[in-house]
CSV table of C-alpha atoms and ligand atoms in Angstrom, one decimal:
chain,number,residue,atom,x,y,z
F,1,MET,CA,-13.9,33.2,36.1
F,2,SER,CA,-13.7,30.1,34.3
F,3,PHE,CA,-15.9,27.0,33.9
F,4,PRO,CA,-15.8,24.4,37.0
F,5,LYS,CA,-12.9,22.1,36.6
F,6,ARG,CA,-14.5,18.8,35.5
F,7,ALA,CA,-13.2,15.2,35.4
F,8,LEU,CA,-13.7,13.3,32.1
F,9,ILE,CA,-15.9,10.5,32.4
F,10,LYS,CA,-13.6,8.1,30.8
F,11,GLU,CA,-11.2,9.0,33.7
F,12,LEU,CA,-14.0,8.7,36.5
F,13,LEU,CA,-15.1,5.0,35.1
F,14,ALA,CA,-11.4,3.9,35.5
F,15,SER,CA,-11.1,5.6,38.9
F,16,GLN,CA,-11.5,4.0,42.4
F,17,PRO,CA,-14.4,5.1,44.4
F,18,GLY,CA,-14.1,7.4,47.2
F,19,THR,CA,-13.4,10.8,46.0
F,20,ALA,CA,-15.2,14.1,45.3
F,21,VAL,CA,-15.9,14.7,41.8
F,22,THR,CA,-17.2,17.2,39.3
F,23,LEU,CA,-18.5,16.2,35.8
F,24,ALA,CA,-20.4,17.7,32.8
F,25,GLY,CA,-22.1,16.2,29.7
F,26,TRP,CA,-25.4,15.3,28.1
F,27,VAL,CA,-28.3,13.2,29.6
F,28,LYS,CA,-28.8,9.9,27.8
F,29,THR,CA,-31.5,8.4,29.9
F,30,VAL,CA,-33.4,9.4,33.2
F,31,ARG,CA,-35.2,6.7,35.4
F,32,VAL,CA,-37.1,8.1,38.3
F,33,SER,CA,-37.7,5.8,41.0
F,34,LYS,CA,-40.6,5.3,43.4
F,35,GLY,CA,-38.2,5.6,46.4
F,36,GLY,CA,-37.5,9.3,45.8
F,37,PHE,CA,-34.3,9.4,43.8
F,38,SER,CA,-33.6,9.4,40.1
F,39,PHE,CA,-30.9,7.5,38.0
F,40,VAL,CA,-29.4,9.8,35.2
F,41,THR,CA,-26.9,8.4,32.8
F,42,VAL,CA,-24.6,11.2,31.5
F,43,ASN,CA,-22.1,11.0,28.6
F,44,ASP,CA,-19.5,13.6,27.9
F,45,GLY,CA,-18.0,12.1,24.5
F,46,THR,CA,-15.0,10.9,25.9
F,47,CYS,CA,-15.7,7.3,25.8
F,48,GLN,CA,-18.5,4.8,24.7
F,49,ALA,CA,-19.8,4.3,28.1
F,50,SER,CA,-21.9,6.8,30.2
F,51,ILE,CA,-21.7,7.3,34.1
F,52,GLN,CA,-24.7,6.8,36.3
F,53,VAL,CA,-25.6,9.6,38.4
F,54,VAL,CA,-27.9,9.2,41.4
F,55,ALA,CA,-29.9,12.2,42.4
F,56,ASP,CA,-31.7,12.0,45.6
F,57,LYS,CA,-35.0,14.2,46.3
F,58,VAL,CA,-33.2,16.0,49.0
F,59,LEU,CA,-31.3,18.0,46.2
F,60,PRO,CA,-33.3,21.5,46.2
F,61,ASN,CA,-33.9,21.4,42.4
F,62,TYR,CA,-35.1,17.5,42.6
F,63,GLU,CA,-38.7,18.2,42.1
F,64,GLY,CA,-38.6,21.2,39.8
F,65,GLU,CA,-35.7,20.1,37.6
F,66,VAL,CA,-33.8,17.0,38.2
F,67,SER,CA,-36.7,14.5,38.1
F,68,ARG,CA,-38.0,16.3,35.0
F,69,LEU,CA,-34.5,16.0,33.0
F,70,LEU,CA,-35.0,14.7,29.6
F,71,ALA,CA,-32.6,13.1,27.1
F,72,GLY,CA,-30.5,15.6,25.4
F,73,ALA,CA,-30.2,18.0,28.3
F,74,SER,CA,-26.9,19.1,29.4
F,75,VAL,CA,-25.9,19.1,33.2
F,76,LEU,CA,-23.0,19.9,35.7
F,77,VAL,CA,-22.8,17.2,38.3
F,78,ARG,CA,-20.8,17.6,41.7
F,79,GLY,CA,-20.7,14.5,44.0
F,80,ASP,CA,-19.0,11.4,45.5
F,81,LEU,CA,-17.7,8.8,43.1
F,82,VAL,CA,-18.7,5.7,45.0
F,83,ALA,CA,-18.9,1.9,44.2
F,84,SER,CA,-22.2,1.0,42.3
F,85,GLN,CA,-24.8,-1.4,43.5
F,86,GLY,CA,-26.3,-1.9,40.1
F,87,LYS,CA,-25.2,-4.1,37.1
F,88,GLY,CA,-23.2,-2.7,34.3
F,89,GLN,CA,-20.8,-0.4,36.0
F,90,THR,CA,-18.2,-0.5,39.0
F,91,VAL,CA,-18.6,3.3,40.2
F,92,GLU,CA,-21.3,5.8,40.0
F,93,VAL,CA,-21.7,9.2,41.2
F,94,LYS,CA,-23.8,10.2,44.2
F,95,ALA,CA,-25.0,13.7,43.5
F,96,SER,CA,-24.7,16.5,46.0
F,97,GLU,CA,-25.5,19.1,43.2
F,98,VAL,CA,-27.1,19.0,39.8
F,99,THR,CA,-27.1,22.1,37.7
F,100,VAL,CA,-29.1,22.0,34.7
F,101,LEU,CA,-27.0,23.9,32.0
F,102,GLY,CA,-29.5,23.3,29.1
F,103,LYS,CA,-32.7,21.9,29.0
F,104,ALA,CA,-34.1,19.6,26.2
F,105,ASP,CA,-37.9,18.6,25.6
F,106,GLU,CA,-39.5,15.6,23.8
F,107,THR,CA,-38.8,17.1,20.5
F,108,PHE,CA,-35.0,16.2,20.9
F,109,PRO,CA,-34.8,13.6,17.8
F,110,ILE,CA,-32.2,11.4,19.4
F,111,GLN,CA,-34.1,9.3,21.7
F,112,PRO,CA,-32.9,6.4,23.6
F,113,LYS,CA,-34.1,3.8,20.9
F,114,LYS,CA,-33.0,2.6,17.5
F,115,HIS,CA,-32.8,4.9,14.7
F,116,THR,CA,-32.5,4.3,11.0
F,117,MET,CA,-29.3,5.4,9.4
F,118,GLU,CA,-31.3,7.6,6.9
F,119,PHE,CA,-33.0,9.4,9.7
F,120,LEU,CA,-29.7,10.0,11.4
F,121,ARG,CA,-28.3,11.6,8.4
F,122,GLU,CA,-31.1,14.0,8.3
F,123,VAL,CA,-30.1,15.0,11.8
F,124,ALA,CA,-26.5,15.0,11.2
F,125,HIS,CA,-25.9,17.9,13.6
F,126,LEU,CA,-27.1,15.6,16.5
F,127,ARG,CA,-26.1,12.3,15.4
F,128,PRO,CA,-22.8,12.8,17.3
F,129,ARG,CA,-24.8,12.3,20.5
F,130,THR,CA,-25.6,8.8,19.6
F,131,ASN,CA,-23.3,5.9,20.8
F,132,LEU,CA,-22.8,5.0,17.3
F,133,PHE,CA,-21.7,8.2,16.0
F,134,GLY,CA,-19.5,8.9,19.0
F,135,ALA,CA,-17.8,5.7,18.5
F,136,VAL,CA,-17.1,6.4,14.7
F,137,ALA,CA,-15.9,9.8,15.5
F,138,ARG,CA,-13.3,8.6,18.1
F,139,VAL,CA,-12.1,5.9,15.7
F,140,ARG,CA,-11.9,8.3,12.9
F,141,ASN,CA,-9.7,10.5,15.3
F,142,GLU,CA,-7.3,7.5,16.0
F,143,VAL,CA,-7.1,6.8,12.4
F,144,CYS,CA,-5.7,10.3,11.8
F,145,ARG,CA,-3.4,10.3,14.7
F,146,ALA,CA,-2.2,6.9,13.5
F,147,ILE,CA,-1.7,8.3,9.9
F,148,HIS,CA,0.6,11.2,11.2
F,149,GLU,CA,2.3,9.0,13.6
F,150,PHE,CA,3.1,6.6,11.0
F,151,PHE,CA,4.6,9.1,8.3
F,152,GLN,CA,6.5,11.0,11.1
F,153,GLY,CA,7.9,7.9,12.4
F,154,GLU,CA,9.1,7.0,8.9
F,155,SER,CA,10.5,10.5,8.2
F,156,PHE,CA,8.0,11.7,5.9
F,157,LEU,CA,7.5,15.6,6.1
F,158,TYR,CA,3.8,16.8,6.1
F,159,VAL,CA,3.3,19.1,3.3
F,160,ASN,CA,0.1,21.1,2.7
F,161,THR,CA,-0.9,21.2,-0.8
F,162,PRO,CA,-3.3,23.5,-2.5
F,163,ILE,CA,-7.1,23.0,-2.5
F,164,ILE,CA,-7.7,25.4,-5.1
F,165,THR,CA,-5.8,24.2,-8.4
F,166,ALA,CA,-5.5,24.8,-12.1
F,167,SER,CA,-4.5,21.1,-13.2
F,168,ASP,CA,-6.6,18.0,-13.2
F,169,CYS,CA,-4.4,15.3,-11.5
F,170,GLU,CA,-6.3,12.3,-12.6
F,171,GLY,CA,-7.0,13.7,-15.9
F,172,ALA,CA,-10.7,12.6,-15.5
F,173,GLY,CA,-12.4,15.9,-15.9
F,174,GLN,CA,-14.3,15.4,-12.6
F,175,MET,CA,-13.7,18.7,-11.0
F,176,PHE,CA,-15.8,21.3,-9.3
F,177,ARG,CA,-15.3,24.9,-10.8
F,178,VAL,CA,-14.0,27.7,-8.5
F,179,SER,CA,-15.3,30.9,-10.0
F,180,THR,CA,-16.3,34.4,-9.0
F,181,LEU,CA,-18.1,35.2,-12.5
F,182,ASP,CA,-21.6,36.0,-12.4
F,183,PRO,CA,-23.1,32.7,-13.7
F,184,ALA,CA,-26.3,34.6,-15.2
F,185,GLN,CA,-24.0,37.1,-17.1
F,186,PRO,CA,-20.4,36.0,-17.4
F,187,PRO,CA,-18.0,38.0,-19.7
F,188,ARG,CA,-17.6,36.6,-23.1
F,189,THR,CA,-14.7,36.1,-25.6
F,190,PRO,CA,-15.1,37.5,-29.1
F,191,GLU,CA,-16.0,33.9,-30.0
F,192,GLY,CA,-18.7,33.7,-27.4
F,193,THR,CA,-17.3,31.3,-25.0
F,194,VAL,CA,-16.9,32.3,-21.1
F,195,ASP,CA,-13.9,34.7,-20.9
F,196,TYR,CA,-12.1,32.9,-17.7
F,197,ALA,CA,-9.1,35.5,-18.3
F,198,GLN,CA,-11.4,37.7,-16.5
F,199,ASP,CA,-12.1,35.4,-13.5
F,200,PHE,CA,-10.5,35.8,-10.1
F,201,PHE,CA,-7.3,33.6,-11.1
F,202,SER,CA,-7.5,35.0,-14.7
F,203,LYS,CA,-7.8,31.4,-15.8
F,204,GLN,CA,-9.8,28.4,-15.1
F,205,ALA,CA,-9.6,27.0,-11.5
F,206,PHE,CA,-11.1,24.1,-9.7
F,207,LEU,CA,-11.2,22.4,-6.3
F,208,THR,CA,-8.3,19.5,-6.3
F,209,VAL,CA,-9.1,15.9,-6.8
F,210,SER,CA,-5.6,14.9,-5.8
F,211,GLY,CA,-2.5,16.7,-4.0
F,212,GLN,CA,-0.2,14.3,-5.7
F,213,LEU,CA,1.1,16.5,-8.5
F,214,GLU,CA,2.0,19.3,-6.1
F,215,GLY,CA,3.3,16.6,-3.7
F,216,GLU,CA,5.8,15.2,-6.2
F,217,THR,CA,7.4,18.6,-6.5
F,218,TYR,CA,8.3,18.4,-2.6
F,219,ALA,CA,9.1,14.6,-2.7
F,220,CYS,CA,11.6,15.7,-5.5
F,221,ALA,CA,13.4,17.9,-3.1
F,222,LEU,CA,12.9,16.8,0.3
F,223,GLY,CA,12.8,13.0,-0.2
F,224,ARG,CA,9.8,11.7,1.6
F,225,ILE,CA,6.6,13.7,1.9
F,226,TYR,CA,3.0,13.4,2.6
F,227,THR,CA,-0.3,15.2,2.2
F,228,PHE,CA,-3.5,14.8,4.2
F,229,GLY,CA,-6.2,17.0,3.2
F,230,PRO,CA,-9.9,17.4,1.6
F,231,THR,CA,-10.3,16.2,-1.7
F,232,PHE,CA,-13.2,16.8,-4.3
F,233,ARG,CA,-14.7,14.7,-7.1
F,234,ALA,CA,-17.7,15.9,-9.1
F,235,GLU,CA,-18.5,12.1,-10.0
F,236,ASN,CA,-22.0,11.2,-10.1
F,237,SER,CA,-21.6,8.1,-8.1
F,238,ASN,CA,-24.1,7.2,-5.7
F,239,THR,CA,-22.6,4.4,-4.0
F,240,PRO,CA,-21.9,3.5,-0.4
F,241,ARG,CA,-18.2,3.9,-1.0
F,242,HIS,CA,-18.1,7.4,-2.8
F,243,LEU,CA,-18.2,11.1,-1.4
F,244,ALA,CA,-18.0,14.2,-3.6
F,245,GLU,CA,-15.6,15.8,-0.6
F,246,PHE,CA,-13.4,13.1,1.0
F,247,TRP,CA,-10.0,13.1,2.9
F,248,MET,CA,-7.0,11.8,1.3
F,249,VAL,CA,-3.6,10.9,2.5
F,250,GLU,CA,-0.9,11.0,-0.2
F,251,PRO,CA,2.7,9.9,0.7
F,252,GLU,CA,5.3,10.4,-2.2
F,253,ALA,CA,8.9,9.0,-1.8
F,254,ALA,CA,11.8,9.9,-4.2
F,255,PHE,CA,14.3,7.0,-4.8
F,256,ALA,CA,11.4,4.5,-4.7
F,257,ASP,CA,9.7,2.1,-7.1
F,258,LEU,CA,6.7,0.3,-7.2
F,259,ASP,CA,7.6,-2.7,-4.9
F,260,ASP,CA,8.8,-0.1,-2.3
F,261,ASP,CA,5.5,1.7,-2.5
F,262,ALA,CA,3.4,-1.6,-2.2
F,263,ASP,CA,5.7,-2.4,0.9
F,264,LEU,CA,5.0,1.1,2.2
F,265,ALA,CA,1.1,0.7,1.8
F,266,GLU,CA,1.1,-2.5,3.6
F,267,ARG,CA,3.3,-1.4,6.6
F,268,PHE,CA,1.0,1.8,6.8
F,269,LEU,CA,-2.6,0.4,6.6
F,270,LYS,CA,-1.2,-2.4,9.3
F,271,HIS,CA,0.0,0.5,11.6
F,272,ILE,CA,-3.6,2.0,11.4
F,273,PHE,CA,-5.2,-1.2,12.5
F,274,ARG,CA,-2.8,-1.9,15.0
F,275,SER,CA,-3.3,1.6,16.4
F,276,VAL,CA,-7.0,1.5,16.5
F,277,LEU,CA,-6.8,-2.1,18.1
F,278,ALA,CA,-4.7,-0.9,20.8
F,279,ARG,CA,-6.4,2.6,21.3
F,280,CYS,CA,-10.1,2.0,20.9
F,281,PRO,CA,-11.0,-1.5,22.3
F,282,GLU,CA,-14.1,-0.4,23.8
F,283,ASP,CA,-15.5,1.5,20.6
F,284,LEU,CA,-14.5,-1.5,18.6
F,285,LYS,CA,-16.4,-4.0,20.7
F,286,PHE,CA,-19.3,-1.8,20.3
F,287,LEU,CA,-18.9,-1.4,16.6
F,288,ALA,CA,-18.4,-5.2,16.2
F,289,GLU,CA,-21.7,-6.0,18.2
F,290,ARG,CA,-23.8,-3.6,16.0
F,291,ASN,CA,-21.9,-4.0,12.7
F,292,ASP,CA,-20.0,-7.2,12.2
F,293,PRO,CA,-19.0,-9.7,14.9
F,294,THR,CA,-15.8,-10.8,13.3
F,295,LEU,CA,-14.5,-7.1,13.1
F,296,VAL,CA,-11.8,-7.2,15.8
F,297,ASP,CA,-10.7,-10.8,14.7
F,298,THR,CA,-10.4,-9.6,11.1
F,299,LEU,CA,-8.4,-6.6,12.1
F,300,LYS,CA,-6.0,-8.7,14.2
F,301,ALA,CA,-5.6,-11.3,11.6
F,302,ILE,CA,-4.9,-8.6,8.9
F,303,VAL,CA,-2.1,-6.9,11.2
F,304,ASP,CA,-0.4,-10.4,11.7
F,305,SER,CA,-0.3,-11.8,8.1
F,306,ASP,CA,1.0,-10.7,4.6
F,307,PHE,CA,-1.2,-9.0,2.1
F,308,ALA,CA,-1.5,-11.2,-1.3
F,309,ARG,CA,0.2,-9.9,-4.3
F,310,LEU,CA,-0.3,-10.2,-7.9
F,311,SER,CA,-0.3,-8.8,-11.2
F,312,TYR,CA,-3.4,-7.4,-12.9
F,313,THR,CA,-3.0,-10.1,-15.5
F,314,GLU,CA,-2.9,-12.8,-13.0
F,315,ALA,CA,-5.9,-11.2,-11.4
F,316,VAL,CA,-7.7,-11.4,-14.6
F,317,GLU,CA,-7.0,-15.1,-15.1
F,318,LEU,CA,-8.2,-15.9,-11.6
F,319,LEU,CA,-11.4,-14.1,-12.2
F,320,LYS,CA,-12.0,-15.7,-15.5
F,321,ALA,CA,-11.4,-19.1,-14.0
F,322,SER,CA,-13.6,-18.6,-11.0
F,323,GLY,CA,-16.7,-19.7,-12.6
F,324,LYS,CA,-18.5,-16.9,-11.2
F,325,ALA,CA,-21.2,-15.1,-13.1
F,326,PHE,CA,-20.3,-11.4,-12.7
F,327,GLU,CA,-22.4,-8.8,-13.7
F,328,PHE,CA,-19.4,-7.3,-15.7
F,329,PRO,CA,-17.7,-10.3,-17.3
F,330,VAL,CA,-14.1,-10.1,-17.0
F,331,SER,CA,-11.5,-9.5,-19.9
F,332,TRP,CA,-7.9,-8.3,-20.1
F,333,GLY,CA,-8.0,-4.5,-20.5
F,334,MET,CA,-11.2,-3.7,-18.4
F,335,ASP,CA,-11.2,-1.9,-15.0
F,336,LEU,CA,-11.7,-4.1,-12.2
F,337,GLN,CA,-15.2,-3.4,-10.7
F,338,THR,CA,-16.0,-3.7,-7.0
F,339,GLU,CA,-17.6,-7.3,-7.6
F,340,HIS,CA,-14.2,-8.4,-8.8
F,341,GLU,CA,-12.2,-6.7,-6.2
F,342,ARG,CA,-14.6,-8.2,-3.5
F,343,TRP,CA,-14.2,-11.9,-5.1
F,344,LEU,CA,-10.4,-11.6,-4.8
F,345,THR,CA,-10.4,-10.3,-1.3
F,346,GLU,CA,-13.3,-12.1,0.2
F,347,GLU,CA,-13.6,-15.6,-1.7
F,348,LYS,CA,-10.0,-16.2,-3.3
F,349,PHE,CA,-7.5,-14.6,-0.9
F,350,LYS,CA,-9.6,-13.9,2.3
F,351,LYS,CA,-7.3,-10.9,3.0
F,352,PRO,CA,-6.1,-7.8,1.5
F,353,VAL,CA,-4.9,-8.0,-2.1
F,354,ILE,CA,-2.4,-5.6,-3.7
F,355,VAL,CA,-2.9,-5.9,-7.5
F,356,MET,CA,-0.2,-4.4,-9.7
F,357,ASN,CA,0.8,-3.4,-13.1
F,358,TYR,CA,-2.5,-2.4,-14.8
F,359,PRO,CA,-3.3,-1.8,-18.4
F,360,ALA,CA,-1.8,1.7,-19.3
F,361,LYS,CA,-5.1,2.7,-21.1
F,362,ILE,CA,-7.2,2.3,-17.8
F,363,LYS,CA,-4.9,4.4,-15.7
F,364,ALA,CA,-3.8,8.1,-15.3
F,365,PHE,CA,-0.9,9.6,-17.4
F,366,TYR,CA,1.5,9.9,-14.6
F,367,MET,CA,2.0,6.2,-14.1
F,368,ARG,CA,5.3,4.7,-15.3
F,369,LEU,CA,5.1,3.0,-18.4
F,370,ASN,CA,6.4,-0.8,-18.2
F,371,ASP,CA,8.4,-2.6,-21.1
F,372,ASP,CA,5.9,-5.2,-21.5
F,373,ALA,CA,3.5,-4.6,-24.6
F,374,ALA,CA,4.6,-7.7,-26.5
F,375,GLN,CA,3.3,-9.9,-23.6
F,376,HIS,CA,-0.4,-8.4,-24.2
F,377,GLY,CA,-1.0,-8.1,-27.8
F,378,GLY,CA,0.7,-4.8,-27.9
F,379,GLU,CA,-0.9,-3.4,-24.8
F,380,PRO,CA,1.6,-2.0,-22.2
F,381,THR,CA,1.0,-1.7,-18.6
F,382,VAL,CA,2.1,0.8,-16.1
F,383,ALA,CA,3.7,0.4,-12.6
F,384,ALA,CA,0.4,1.0,-10.7
F,385,MET,CA,-0.8,-0.7,-7.7
F,386,ASP,CA,-4.2,-0.8,-5.9
F,387,VAL,CA,-4.7,-2.1,-2.4
F,388,LEU,CA,-8.1,-4.0,-2.2
F,389,MET,CA,-9.8,-4.8,1.1
F,390,PRO,CA,-12.6,-7.2,1.8
F,391,LYS,CA,-16.3,-5.5,1.6
F,392,ILE,CA,-14.6,-2.0,0.5
F,393,GLY,CA,-12.6,-2.8,-2.6
F,394,GLU,CA,-10.0,-0.3,-3.4
F,395,ILE,CA,-8.8,1.6,-0.4
F,396,ILE,CA,-5.4,2.6,-1.9
F,397,GLY,CA,-4.5,3.6,-5.4
F,398,GLY,CA,-1.0,4.4,-6.1
F,399,SER,CA,2.1,3.9,-8.7
F,400,GLN,CA,5.6,4.5,-9.5
F,401,ARG,CA,5.7,7.9,-11.5
F,402,GLU,CA,6.8,8.1,-15.3
F,403,ASP,CA,10.2,9.9,-14.7
F,404,ARG,CA,11.2,10.0,-18.4
F,405,LEU,CA,10.3,13.5,-19.9
F,406,GLU,CA,9.6,12.1,-23.4
F,407,LEU,CA,7.2,9.4,-22.2
F,408,LEU,CA,5.5,11.5,-19.9
F,409,GLU,CA,4.8,14.2,-22.8
F,410,SER,CA,3.5,11.6,-25.0
F,411,ARG,CA,1.2,9.9,-22.2
F,412,LEU,CA,-0.4,13.5,-21.7
F,413,LYS,CA,-1.0,14.0,-25.2
F,414,ALA,CA,-2.4,10.5,-25.6
F,415,GLN,CA,-4.9,11.2,-23.1
F,416,GLY,CA,-6.0,14.4,-24.7
F,417,LEU,CA,-4.2,16.7,-22.2
F,418,GLU,CA,-1.9,19.6,-22.9
F,419,PRO,CA,1.8,19.3,-22.0
F,420,GLU,CA,2.0,23.0,-21.7
F,421,ASP,CA,-0.7,22.8,-19.0
F,422,TYR,CA,1.6,20.6,-17.0
F,423,TRP,CA,5.1,22.6,-17.8
F,424,TRP,CA,6.0,22.9,-14.0
F,425,TYR,CA,5.2,19.0,-13.4
F,426,LEU,CA,7.3,18.3,-16.5
F,427,ASP,CA,10.2,20.3,-15.1
F,428,LEU,CA,10.6,17.8,-12.4
F,429,ARG,CA,11.8,15.5,-15.3
F,430,ARG,CA,13.9,18.2,-16.6
F,431,TYR,CA,15.9,18.7,-13.6
F,432,GLY,CA,17.3,16.0,-11.6
F,433,SER,CA,14.6,13.6,-12.4
F,434,VAL,CA,14.5,10.5,-10.0
F,435,PRO,CA,12.6,7.3,-9.6
F,436,HIS,CA,9.7,8.0,-7.4
F,437,ALA,CA,6.4,6.4,-6.3
F,438,GLY,CA,3.4,7.3,-3.9
F,439,PHE,CA,-0.3,6.3,-3.3
F,440,GLY,CA,-3.5,8.0,-2.1
F,441,LEU,CA,-5.5,6.2,0.9
F,442,GLY,CA,-9.2,7.5,1.0
F,443,LEU,CA,-9.5,8.4,4.7
F,444,GLU,CA,-13.2,7.4,4.9
F,445,ARG,CA,-12.6,4.1,3.2
F,446,ALA,CA,-10.3,3.3,5.8
F,447,VAL,CA,-12.5,4.4,8.4
F,448,GLN,CA,-15.4,2.3,6.9
F,449,PHE,CA,-13.2,-0.8,6.9
F,450,VAL,CA,-12.0,-0.3,10.8
F,451,THR,CA,-15.5,0.4,12.1
F,452,GLY,CA,-17.7,-1.8,9.7
F,453,MET,CA,-19.9,0.9,8.9
F,454,SER,CA,-21.7,0.0,5.4
F,455,ASN,CA,-22.3,3.3,4.0
F,456,ILE,CA,-19.3,5.8,3.5
F,457,ARG,CA,-21.8,8.9,4.4
F,458,ASP,CA,-21.8,7.7,8.1
F,459,VAL,CA,-18.1,7.8,8.5
F,460,ILE,CA,-17.8,11.5,7.9
F,461,PRO,CA,-19.5,14.2,9.8
F,462,TYR,CA,-21.3,16.1,7.1
F,463,PRO,CA,-21.4,13.7,3.8
F,464,ARG,CA,-21.2,15.7,0.6
F,465,VAL,CA,-22.9,13.5,-2.2
F,466,PRO,CA,-24.9,14.0,-5.4
F,467,ARG,CA,-28.0,16.2,-4.7
F,468,SER,CA,-27.3,16.9,-1.1
F,469,ALA,CA,-25.1,19.4,0.8
F,470,GLU,CA,-27.1,20.2,3.9
F,471,PHE,CA,-25.5,21.6,6.8
I,1,4AD,O1,-7.1,6.1,-7.1
I,1,4AD,P1,-7.2,7.4,-6.9
I,1,4AD,O2,-8.0,8.3,-7.6
I,1,4AD,O3,-5.8,8.0,-6.7
I,1,4AD,C1,-5.3,9.3,-6.7
I,1,4AD,O4,-6.1,10.1,-6.7
I,1,4AD,C2,-3.7,9.3,-6.8
I,1,4AD,N1,-3.5,10.8,-7.1
I,1,4AD,C3,-3.2,9.1,-5.5
I,1,4AD,C4,-1.7,9.1,-5.5
I,1,4AD,O5,-1.1,8.1,-6.0
I,1,4AD,N2,-1.2,10.1,-4.7
I,1,4AD,O6,-7.9,7.7,-5.1
I,1,4AD,C5,-7.0,7.2,-4.0
I,1,4AD,C6,-7.9,6.9,-3.1
I,1,4AD,C7,-8.8,5.7,-3.6
I,1,4AD,O7,-8.2,4.3,-3.4
I,1,4AD,C8,-10.0,5.6,-2.7
I,1,4AD,O8,-9.6,5.3,-1.3
I,1,4AD,C9,-10.0,7.0,-2.4
I,1,4AD,O9,-8.8,7.7,-2.8
I,1,4AD,N3,-11.2,7.6,-3.3
I,1,4AD,C10,-12.5,8.0,-2.7
I,1,4AD,N4,-13.2,8.1,-1.6
I,1,4AD,C11,-14.1,8.4,-1.5
I,1,4AD,N5,-15.0,9.0,-2.6
I,1,4AD,C12,-14.6,9.0,-3.5
I,1,4AD,N6,-15.1,9.5,-4.7
I,1,4AD,C13,-13.2,8.7,-4.0
I,1,4AD,N7,-12.3,8.7,-5.0
I,1,4AD,C14,-11.3,8.0,-4.6
I,2,MG,MG1,-8.1,4.4,-7.9
């Protein structure tokens, strides 16, 4: 026997009255009327709106159960879809049967009132029952669908790169260790250091900070690939834009340079925004009312216009000439801080900005070295590009890759990394090296941008941040 076939509430709300229906969901609100009936609003997560169920006292369980329903309970309802007399909905369900599947009591934390975001993080297992987190979850789903749609449409192959890895892609040493050694009594080498040769993988292993290096190996065989998976960074950043565990999308294309990479990034972001505008109009309307009244217009404007593009050197000059008193004063060679990225996107250009060709010394070893040291007092730049968004700052980081063996080896050494550890990555430059480029999009930053949510912890179901891994 299977569960009774139910209609989805999103379908019912778009249907004509006059049919018999079965639905199931969770009770949002209950209003018991003096006239001997109750209005129960029910949501099943398929859309922002709930459906109103009218339950009459003639129902056999009206007194005992239905009129006592509380927010959070689950119900199975049979009845007729009828035109609604009330405001706010065109159809409602006149119940002929209400089965209470699971009761709830007054302790249910998600009451129909406004809760703080901090409180909702403490009940992250129940916050998807709120209108807000339902909307965010549906938009996140559409962003993921759009990501696959875009790359599949451009003949990129989806490749799954490993989560456990021995190499540090960003060379920044921000990796979580994966080990089965007993931390209280690890085996020691004669010199007294921990003997990782006796660990599970016979060497040190970590959670990946990026699938790029492995992604490059497939791009340099299959042409165009993308990875899309969880990524981990043990950086102690307590900001509204950083997570210790986040999802990253990383396309990699052979026979492509930095301009191709920037073009791809711009087309890609526009496709995501266009898809969410087309597929989530009600959720976006709700999110705009709650988070930012300009949200929908901003997304539409971005889809219809070109991103600004400029070099890092030009960006630094503009920032210096801005007359703004930044917390971090700007000089050539420094990394751009969020305040600088926001000035460029929100005040100077008022749209997304792609900054290209950053100083080599602030970027990862794998970025292709430009031949321009003479122009910046002996400091070369690399073929890097970051896409910056209003409010968010950096949403995409990417580059053309160093495809020349000797230069790549010397860049590794210059950053204190051992070329031998990257032997397989260097092989790509030994056998049929080609110009290639790629980038990484932080999924949560993209969801933050399209939902207008101010904290990244509220766009991933279970945020992992310093000192917090509940659930
Ligand atoms: O700029 P990042 O570090 O670039 C890379 O990892 C490259 N290997 C990507 C590539 O070229 N294939 O990270 C890429 C993006 C950032 O622009 C940001 O959106 C996101 O990943 N990101 C984070 N998102 C949330 N929390 C963090 N701690 C993040 N660190 C990076
Ligand atoms: Mg970056």
